[in-house]
GROMACS .gro file of N, CA, C and O in nm:
model
  360
    1MET      N    1  10.935  11.295   9.561
    1MET     CA    2  10.996  11.165   9.562
    1MET      C    3  11.136  11.178   9.501
    1MET      O    4  11.152  11.236   9.395
    2THR      N    5  11.234  11.121   9.569
    2THR     CA    6  11.370  11.128   9.518
    2THR      C    7  11.387  11.028   9.403
    2THR      O    8  11.308  10.935   9.387
    3ASN      N    9  11.494  11.046   9.328
    3ASN     CA   10  11.525  10.953   9.219
    3ASN      C   11  11.547  10.812   9.271
    3ASN      O   12  11.508  10.714   9.207
    4GLN      N   13  11.611  10.801   9.387
    4GLN     CA   14  11.637  10.670   9.446
    4GLN      C   15  11.506  10.601   9.484
    4GLN      O   16  11.491  10.481   9.460
    5GLU      N   17  11.413  10.675   9.542
    5GLU     CA   18  11.282  10.619   9.577
    5GLU      C   19  11.206  10.576   9.453
    5GLU      O   20  11.144  10.469   9.451
    6ALA      N   21  11.210  10.658   9.349
    6ALA     CA   22  11.141  10.624   9.223
    6ALA      C   23  11.201  10.498   9.161
    6ALA      O   24  11.128  10.412   9.112
    7LEU      N   25  11.332  10.485   9.165
    7LEU     CA   26  11.398  10.367   9.110
    7LEU      C   27  11.358  10.242   9.187
    7LEU      O   28  11.330  10.138   9.128
    8LYS      N   29  11.353  10.253   9.319
    8LYS     CA   30  11.314  10.139   9.403
    8LYS      C   31  11.170  10.095   9.371
    8LYS      O   32  11.142   9.977   9.355
    9ARG      N   33  11.079  10.192   9.359
    9ARG     CA   34  10.940  10.160   9.325
    9ARG      C   35  10.930  10.098   9.186
    9ARG      O   36  10.855  10.006   9.163
   10SER      N   37  11.007  10.152   9.094
   10SER     CA   38  11.006  10.100   8.957
   10SER      C   39  11.054   9.955   8.954
   10SER      O   40  10.995   9.871   8.886
   11GLU      N   41  11.158   9.924   9.029
   11GLU     CA   42  11.209   9.787   9.035
   11GLU      C   43  11.104   9.693   9.094
   11GLU      O   44  11.084   9.583   9.045
   12ARG      N   45  11.036   9.737   9.199
   12ARG     CA   46  10.934   9.654   9.264
   12ARG      C   47  10.811   9.637   9.175
   12ARG      O   48  10.738   9.540   9.187
   13SER      N   49  10.789   9.729   9.083
   13SER     CA   50  10.671   9.722   8.996
   13SER      C   51  10.689   9.622   8.881
   13SER      O   52  10.591   9.581   8.820
   14GLN      N   53  10.812   9.583   8.853
   14GLN     CA   54  10.841   9.500   8.737
   14GLN      C   55  10.773   9.363   8.740
   14GLN      O   56  10.741   9.308   8.635
   15ASN      N   57  10.751   9.306   8.857
   15ASN     CA   58  10.694   9.172   8.866
   15ASN      C   59  10.546   9.168   8.901
   15ASN      O   60  10.491   9.061   8.927
   16LEU      N   61  10.482   9.284   8.902
   16LEU     CA   62  10.340   9.288   8.936
   16LEU      C   63  10.255   9.256   8.814
   16LEU      O   64  10.283   9.303   8.704
   17LYS      N   65  10.150   9.177   8.833
   17LYS     CA   66  10.059   9.144   8.723
   17LYS      C   67   9.960   9.257   8.705
   17LYS      O   68   9.904   9.309   8.801
   18VAL      N   69   9.937   9.295   8.580
   18VAL     CA   70   9.847   9.405   8.546
   18VAL      C   71   9.734   9.351   8.459
   18VAL      O   72   9.759   9.282   8.361
   19PHE      N   73   9.611   9.384   8.497
   19PHE     CA   74   9.493   9.343   8.423
   19PHE      C   75   9.420   9.469   8.378
   19PHE      O   76   9.400   9.560   8.456
   20HIS      N   77   9.379   9.473   8.251
   20HIS     CA   78   9.314   9.590   8.194
   20HIS      C   79   9.166   9.563   8.174
   20HIS      O   80   9.129   9.464   8.112
   21LEU      N   81   9.082   9.650   8.224
   21LEU     CA   82   8.938   9.643   8.201
   21LEU      C   83   8.915   9.701   8.062
   21LEU      O   84   8.935   9.820   8.041
   22GLU      N   85   8.878   9.617   7.967
   22GLU     CA   86   8.868   9.655   7.827
   22GLU      C   87   8.795   9.787   7.804
   22GLU      O   88   8.697   9.817   7.870
   23ASP      N   89   8.845   9.863   7.708
   23ASP     CA   90   8.784   9.988   7.664
   23ASP      C   91   8.761  10.087   7.777
   23ASP      O   92   8.661  10.157   7.781
   24SER      N   93   8.854  10.091   7.870
   24SER     CA   94   8.842  10.185   7.981
   24SER      C   95   8.982  10.223   8.029
   24SER      O   96   9.080  10.156   7.997
   25PRO      N   97   8.989  10.327   8.112
   25PRO     CA   98   9.119  10.363   8.169
   25PRO      C   99   9.150  10.286   8.299
   25PRO      O  100   9.244  10.317   8.368
   26TRP      N  101   9.068  10.186   8.334
   26TRP     CA  102   9.082  10.114   8.461
   26TRP      C  103   9.167   9.989   8.446
   26TRP      O  104   9.151   9.911   8.354
   27PHE      N  105   9.253   9.971   8.545
   27PHE     CA  106   9.342   9.856   8.553
   27PHE      C  107   9.335   9.801   8.695
   27PHE      O  108   9.303   9.872   8.789
   28TYR      N  109   9.366   9.673   8.707
   28TYR     CA  110   9.382   9.610   8.838
   28TYR      C  111   9.524   9.557   8.843
   28TYR      O  112   9.571   9.492   8.750
   29VAL      N  113   9.593   9.587   8.954
   29VAL     CA  114   9.731   9.545   8.971
   29VAL      C  115   9.738   9.457   9.095
   29VAL      O  116   9.701   9.499   9.204
   30GLU      N  117   9.785   9.335   9.073
   30GLU     CA  118   9.794   9.239   9.182
   30GLU      C  119   9.905   9.279   9.279
   30GLU      O  120  10.011   9.327   9.237
   31SER      N  121   9.880   9.259   9.408
   31SER     CA  122   9.982   9.289   9.508
   31SER      C  123  10.100   9.193   9.494
   31SER      O  124  10.089   9.089   9.428
   32GLU      N  125  10.212   9.226   9.556
   32GLU     CA  126  10.330   9.141   9.548
   32GLU      C  127  10.302   9.001   9.603
   32GLU      O  128  10.354   8.902   9.552
   33GLU      N  129  10.217   8.992   9.704
   33GLU     CA  130  10.183   8.864   9.764
   33GLU      C  131  10.076   8.790   9.684
   33GLU      O  132  10.050   8.673   9.709
   34GLY      N  133  10.011   8.859   9.590
   34GLY     CA  134   9.907   8.798   9.509
   34GLY      C  135   9.775   8.780   9.582
   34GLY      O  136   9.689   8.705   9.537
   35LYS      N  137   9.758   8.850   9.693
   35LYS     CA  138   9.637   8.833   9.774
   35LYS      C  139   9.526   8.930   9.739
   35LYS      O  140   9.409   8.899   9.759
   36ILE      N  141   9.560   9.050   9.693
   36ILE     CA  142   9.460   9.150   9.658
   36ILE      C  143   9.500   9.221   9.529
   36ILE      O  144   9.614   9.209   9.485
   37CYS      N  145   9.406   9.295   9.473
   37CYS     CA  146   9.435   9.379   9.356
   37CYS      C  147   9.404   9.523   9.391
   37CYS      O  148   9.307   9.552   9.460
   38TYR      N  149   9.488   9.612   9.343
   38TYR     CA  150   9.465   9.755   9.358
   38TYR      C  151   9.405   9.808   9.229
   38TYR      O  152   9.441   9.766   9.120
   39LYS      N  153   9.314   9.902   9.245
   39LYS     CA  154   9.246   9.961   9.130
   39LYS      C  155   9.320  10.087   9.089
   39LYS      O  156   9.339  10.178   9.169
   40VAL      N  157   9.361  10.090   8.962
   40VAL     CA  158   9.437  10.203   8.908
   40VAL      C  159   9.361  10.260   8.789
   40VAL      O  160   9.320  10.187   8.700
   41CYS      N  161   9.343  10.392   8.789
   41CYS     CA  162   9.288  10.461   8.672
   41CYS      C  163   9.405  10.534   8.609
   41CYS      O  164   9.474  10.611   8.675
   42TYR      N  165   9.429  10.506   8.481
   42TYR     CA  166   9.542  10.567   8.413
   42TYR      C  167   9.497  10.617   8.276
   42TYR      O  168   9.460  10.539   8.190
   43ASN      N  169   9.500  10.749   8.260
   43ASN     CA  170   9.467  10.811   8.131
   43ASN      C  171   9.593  10.853   8.056
   43ASN      O  172   9.601  10.837   7.935
   44ASN      N  173   9.687  10.909   8.128
   44ASN     CA  174   9.815  10.950   8.069
   44ASN      C  175   9.913  10.979   8.182
   44ASN      O  176   9.880  10.960   8.299
   45GLU      N  177  10.031  11.027   8.149
   45GLU     CA  178  10.137  11.047   8.249
   45GLU      C  179  10.106  11.151   8.355
   45GLU      O  180  10.173  11.158   8.457
   46THR      N  181  10.004  11.233   8.332
   46THR     CA  182   9.968  11.334   8.432
   46THR      C  183   9.829  11.314   8.490
   46THR      O  184   9.786  11.390   8.575
   47ASP      N  185   9.757  11.211   8.446
   47ASP     CA  186   9.620  11.186   8.492
   47ASP      C  187   9.607  11.039   8.532
   47ASP      O  188   9.582  10.953   8.448
   48TYR      N  189   9.628  11.012   8.662
   48TYR     CA  190   9.625  10.875   8.712
   48TYR      C  191   9.585  10.874   8.859
   48TYR      O  192   9.590  10.976   8.928
   49PHE      N  193   9.545  10.755   8.908
   49PHE     CA  194   9.502  10.738   9.046
   49PHE      C  195   9.519  10.591   9.084
   49PHE      O  196   9.502  10.502   9.001
   50CYS      N  197   9.552  10.566   9.210
   50CYS     CA  198   9.556  10.430   9.264
   50CYS      C  199   9.491  10.433   9.402
   50CYS      O  200   9.503  10.532   9.474
   51ASN      N  201   9.424  10.325   9.439
   51ASN     CA  202   9.355  10.324   9.568
   51ASN      C  203   9.441  10.266   9.681
   51ASN      O  204   9.389  10.240   9.789
   52CYS      N  205   9.572  10.252   9.660
   52CYS     CA  206   9.658  10.202   9.768
   52CYS      C  207   9.693  10.315   9.865
   52CYS      O  208   9.688  10.434   9.831
   53GLY      N  209   9.732  10.277   9.985
   53GLY     CA  210   9.768  10.374  10.088
   53GLY      C  211   9.894  10.453  10.053
   53GLY      O  212   9.904  10.571  10.086
   54ASP      N  213   9.989  10.389   9.989
   54ASP     CA  214  10.113  10.457   9.950
   54ASP      C  215  10.083  10.574   9.857
   54ASP      O  216  10.138  10.682   9.872
   55PHE      N  217   9.993  10.552   9.761
   55PHE     CA  218   9.957  10.660   9.668
   55PHE      C  219   9.888  10.774   9.742
   55PHE      O  220   9.920  10.891   9.721
   56ALA      N  221   9.795  10.740   9.831
   56ALA     CA  222   9.722  10.843   9.906
   56ALA      C  223   9.818  10.930   9.987
   56ALA      O  224   9.806  11.053   9.988
   57ARG      N  225   9.914  10.868  10.054
   57ARG     CA  226  10.010  10.944  10.134
   57ARG      C  227  10.104  11.025  10.046
   57ARG      O  228  10.129  11.143  10.071
   58GLY      N  229  10.159  10.964   9.943
   58GLY     CA  230  10.258  11.031   9.858
   58GLY      C  231  10.202  11.144   9.775
   58GLY      O  232  10.264  11.248   9.757
   59PHE      N  233  10.080  11.124   9.721
   59PHE     CA  234  10.019  11.222   9.633
   59PHE      C  235   9.979  11.350   9.707
   59PHE      O  236   9.974  11.456   9.647
   60LYS      N  237   9.953  11.338   9.839
   60LYS     CA  238   9.917  11.456   9.918
   60LYS      C  239  10.026  11.562   9.915
   60LYS      O  240   9.998  11.681   9.908
   61SER      N  241  10.151  11.518   9.920
   61SER     CA  242  10.261  11.614   9.925
   61SER      C  243  10.333  11.632   9.792
   61SER      O  244  10.411  11.727   9.778
   62ASP      N  245  10.305  11.544   9.694
   62ASP     CA  246  10.373  11.553   9.565
   62ASP      C  247  10.276  11.509   9.455
   62ASP      O  248  10.248  11.391   9.440
   63SER      N  249  10.227  11.604   9.377
   63SER     CA  250  10.126  11.573   9.275
   63SER      C  251  10.182  11.492   9.158
   63SER      O  252  10.107  11.449   9.071
   64THR      N  253  10.313  11.468   9.156
   64THR     CA  254  10.373  11.385   9.052
   64THR      C  255  10.409  11.246   9.105
   64THR      O  256  10.469  11.166   9.034
   65PHE      N  257  10.371  11.218   9.229
   65PHE     CA  258  10.403  11.090   9.293
   65PHE      C  259  10.339  10.974   9.218
   65PHE      O  260  10.223  10.981   9.177
   66LYS      N  261  10.414  10.866   9.200
   66LYS     CA  262  10.364  10.743   9.136
   66LYS      C  263  10.399  10.625   9.226
   66LYS      O  264  10.517  10.602   9.254
   67CYS      N  265  10.299  10.553   9.270
   67CYS     CA  266  10.324  10.432   9.347
   67CYS      C  267  10.366  10.321   9.252
   67CYS      O  268  10.360  10.334   9.130
   68LYS      N  269  10.407  10.207   9.307
   68LYS     CA  270  10.454  10.097   9.222
   68LYS      C  271  10.343  10.040   9.135
   68LYS      O  272  10.368   9.988   9.028
   69HIS      N  273  10.216  10.057   9.177
   69HIS     CA  274  10.104  10.005   9.098
   69HIS      C  275  10.083  10.091   8.972
   69HIS      O  276  10.060  10.038   8.864
   70VAL      N  277  10.093  10.222   8.988
   70VAL     CA  278  10.083  10.312   8.872
   70VAL      C  279  10.201  10.286   8.778
   70VAL      O  280  10.184  10.279   8.656
   71MET      N  281  10.319  10.268   8.835
   71MET     CA  282  10.437  10.239   8.753
   71MET      C  283  10.421  10.107   8.677
   71MET      O  284  10.463  10.096   8.561
   72ALA      N  285  10.361  10.008   8.741
   72ALA     CA  286  10.339   9.879   8.675
   72ALA      C  287  10.247   9.896   8.555
   72ALA      O  288  10.270   9.838   8.449
   73VAL      N  289  10.143   9.979   8.570
   73VAL     CA  290  10.052  10.006   8.458
   73VAL      C  291  10.127  10.078   8.347
   73VAL      O  292  10.118  10.040   8.230
   74MET      N  293  10.203  10.181   8.383
   74MET     CA  294  10.278  10.256   8.283
   74MET      C  295  10.374  10.164   8.206
   74MET      O  296  10.381  10.170   8.083
   75ASN      N  297  10.443  10.077   8.276
   75ASN     CA  298  10.536   9.984   8.212
   75ASN      C  299  10.463   9.884   8.123
   75ASN      O  300  10.511   9.851   8.016
   76SER      N  301  10.349   9.836   8.167
   76SER     CA  302  10.277   9.735   8.089
   76SER      C  303  10.216   9.794   7.963
   76SER      O  304  10.207   9.726   7.861
   77ILE      N  305  10.176   9.919   7.968
   77ILE     CA  306  10.119   9.984   7.850
   77ILE      C  307  10.226  10.000   7.742
   77ILE      O  308  10.202   9.969   7.626
   78THR      N  309  10.344  10.043   7.781
   78THR     CA  310  10.450  10.063   7.682
   78THR      C  311  10.503   9.931   7.629
   78THR      O  312  10.546   9.923   7.515
   79GLU      N  313  10.497   9.826   7.712
   79GLU     CA  314  10.549   9.697   7.670
   79GLU      C  315  10.440   9.604   7.617
   79GLU      O  316  10.468   9.498   7.565
   80GLY      N  317  10.312   9.643   7.633
   80GLY     CA  318  10.201   9.561   7.586
   80GLY      C  319  10.183   9.433   7.666
   80GLY      O  320  10.135   9.332   7.614
   81ASP      N  321  10.216   9.436   7.796
   81ASP     CA  322  10.213   9.315   7.878
   81ASP      C  323  10.091   9.301   7.968
   81ASP      O  324  10.087   9.212   8.051
   82GLN      N  325   9.991   9.386   7.954
   82GLN     CA  326   9.875   9.372   8.041
   82GLN      C  327   9.779   9.269   7.983
   82GLN      O  328   9.776   9.246   7.864
   83GLU      N  329   9.701   9.205   8.072
   83GLU     CA  330   9.601   9.110   8.029
   83GLU      C  331   9.465   9.179   8.029
   83GLU      O  332   9.434   9.253   8.122
   84SER      N  333   9.384   9.154   7.928
   84SER     CA  334   9.251   9.214   7.923
   84SER      C  335   9.153   9.130   8.003
   84SER      O  336   9.161   9.009   8.006
   85ILE      N  337   9.061   9.198   8.069
   85ILE     CA  338   8.954   9.131   8.140
   85ILE      C  339   8.822   9.189   8.096
   85ILE      O  340   8.815   9.302   8.046
   86HIS      N  341   8.716   9.114   8.112
   86HIS     CA  342   8.583   9.159   8.074
   86HIS      C  343   8.503   9.188   8.202
   86HIS      O  344   8.509   9.111   8.297
   87TYR      N  345   8.432   9.297   8.202
   87TYR     CA  346   8.344   9.330   8.312
   87TYR      C  347   8.213   9.257   8.294
   87TYR      O  348   8.150   9.265   8.188
   88LEU      N  349   8.173   9.184   8.394
   88LEU     CA  350   8.047   9.109   8.388
   88LEU      C  351   7.944   9.176   8.476
   88LEU      O  352   7.964   9.192   8.596
   89GLU      N  353   7.832   9.216   8.417
   89GLU     CA  354   7.726   9.278   8.495
   89GLU      C  355   7.632   9.173   8.547
   89GLU      O  356   7.607   9.073   8.482
   90ARG      N  357   7.576   9.196   8.663
   90ARG     CA  358   7.479   9.104   8.720
   90ARG      C  359   7.340   9.147   8.683
   90ARG      O  360   7.307   9.257   8.670
   0.00000   0.00000   0.00000
Protein backbone atom coordinates (compact mmCIF):
# COMPACT_ATOMS: atom_id res chain seq x y z
CA MET A 1 0.00 0.00 0.00
CA THR A 2 1.39 3.38 -0.96
CA ASN A 3 1.59 6.28 1.48
CA GLN A 4 -1.12 8.09 -0.47
CA GLU A 5 -3.47 5.09 -0.22
CA ALA A 6 -2.78 4.76 3.52
CA LEU A 7 -3.49 8.47 4.04
CA LYS A 8 -6.78 8.20 2.13
CA ARG A 9 -7.87 5.19 4.23
CA SER A 10 -6.83 6.94 7.41
CA GLU A 11 -8.90 10.02 6.52
CA ARG A 12 -11.95 7.85 5.74
CA SER A 13 -11.53 5.99 9.05
CA GLN A 14 -11.80 9.15 11.15
CA ASN A 15 -15.62 9.28 11.15
CA LEU A 16 -16.35 5.59 11.66
CA LYS A 17 -17.98 4.52 14.92
CA VAL A 18 -16.05 1.88 16.85
CA PHE A 19 -17.59 -0.43 19.43
CA HIS A 20 -15.46 -2.61 21.73
CA LEU A 21 -16.59 -6.00 23.01
CA GLU A 22 -15.48 -5.72 26.64
CA ASP A 23 -12.46 -7.71 27.82
CA SER A 24 -11.65 -9.00 24.36
CA PRO A 25 -9.66 -8.07 21.26
CA TRP A 26 -12.92 -7.83 19.23
CA PHE A 27 -14.34 -4.59 17.88
CA TYR A 28 -17.24 -3.72 15.60
CA VAL A 29 -16.81 -0.83 13.19
CA GLU A 30 -19.86 0.72 11.60
CA SER A 31 -19.79 1.23 7.84
CA GLU A 32 -19.75 4.76 6.43
CA GLU A 33 -23.44 4.41 5.55
CA GLY A 34 -24.25 3.08 9.03
CA LYS A 35 -25.99 0.03 7.59
CA ILE A 36 -23.64 -2.76 8.73
CA CYS A 37 -20.77 -3.38 11.14
CA TYR A 38 -17.48 -5.03 10.31
CA LYS A 39 -15.86 -7.34 12.83
CA VAL A 40 -12.26 -6.43 13.65
CA CYS A 41 -9.89 -8.39 15.88
CA TYR A 42 -7.05 -6.19 17.07
CA ASN A 43 -4.33 -7.36 19.45
CA ASN A 44 -1.50 -5.03 18.43
CA GLU A 45 0.02 -3.29 15.39
CA THR A 46 1.11 -6.59 13.84
CA ASP A 47 -1.79 -8.87 14.90
CA TYR A 48 -5.15 -7.79 13.47
CA PHE A 49 -7.97 -8.94 11.17
CA CYS A 50 -11.09 -7.47 9.56
CA ASN A 51 -13.87 -9.34 7.77
CA CYS A 52 -14.34 -6.71 5.03
CA GLY A 53 -13.55 -7.45 1.39
CA ASP A 54 -10.95 -4.68 1.17
CA PHE A 55 -8.90 -6.30 3.95
CA ALA A 56 -9.15 -9.76 2.34
CA ARG A 57 -7.91 -8.44 -1.01
CA GLY A 58 -5.19 -6.15 0.38
CA PHE A 59 -3.79 -8.55 2.98
CA LYS A 60 -3.23 -11.28 0.35
CA SER A 61 -0.51 -9.24 -1.32
CA ASP A 62 0.69 -7.13 1.63
CA SER A 63 0.85 -8.56 5.16
CA THR A 64 1.05 -5.02 6.59
CA PHE A 65 -2.15 -3.87 4.84
CA LYS A 66 -4.68 -2.06 7.05
CA CYS A 67 -8.20 -1.33 5.87
CA LYS A 68 -10.05 1.75 7.13
CA HIS A 69 -11.84 -0.38 9.76
CA VAL A 70 -8.56 -1.55 11.32
CA MET A 71 -7.30 2.03 11.18
CA ALA A 72 -10.47 3.24 12.92
CA VAL A 73 -9.83 0.76 15.75
CA MET A 74 -6.18 1.79 16.01
CA ASN A 75 -7.16 5.47 16.17
CA SER A 76 -9.91 4.89 18.74
CA ILE A 77 -7.62 2.91 21.04
CA THR A 78 -5.01 5.65 21.15
CA GLU A 79 -7.65 8.35 21.56
CA GLY A 80 -9.94 6.37 23.90
CA ASP A 81 -12.97 7.00 21.67
CA GLN A 82 -14.45 3.51 21.38
CA GLU A 83 -17.75 2.61 23.02
CA SER A 84 -17.95 -0.56 25.12
CA ILE A 85 -20.63 -3.13 24.45
CA HIS A 86 -21.69 -6.18 26.41
CA TYR A 87 -22.06 -9.60 24.84
CA LEU A 88 -25.41 -11.12 25.70
CA GLU A 89 -25.68 -14.91 25.65
CA ARG A 90 -28.95 -16.61 24.87
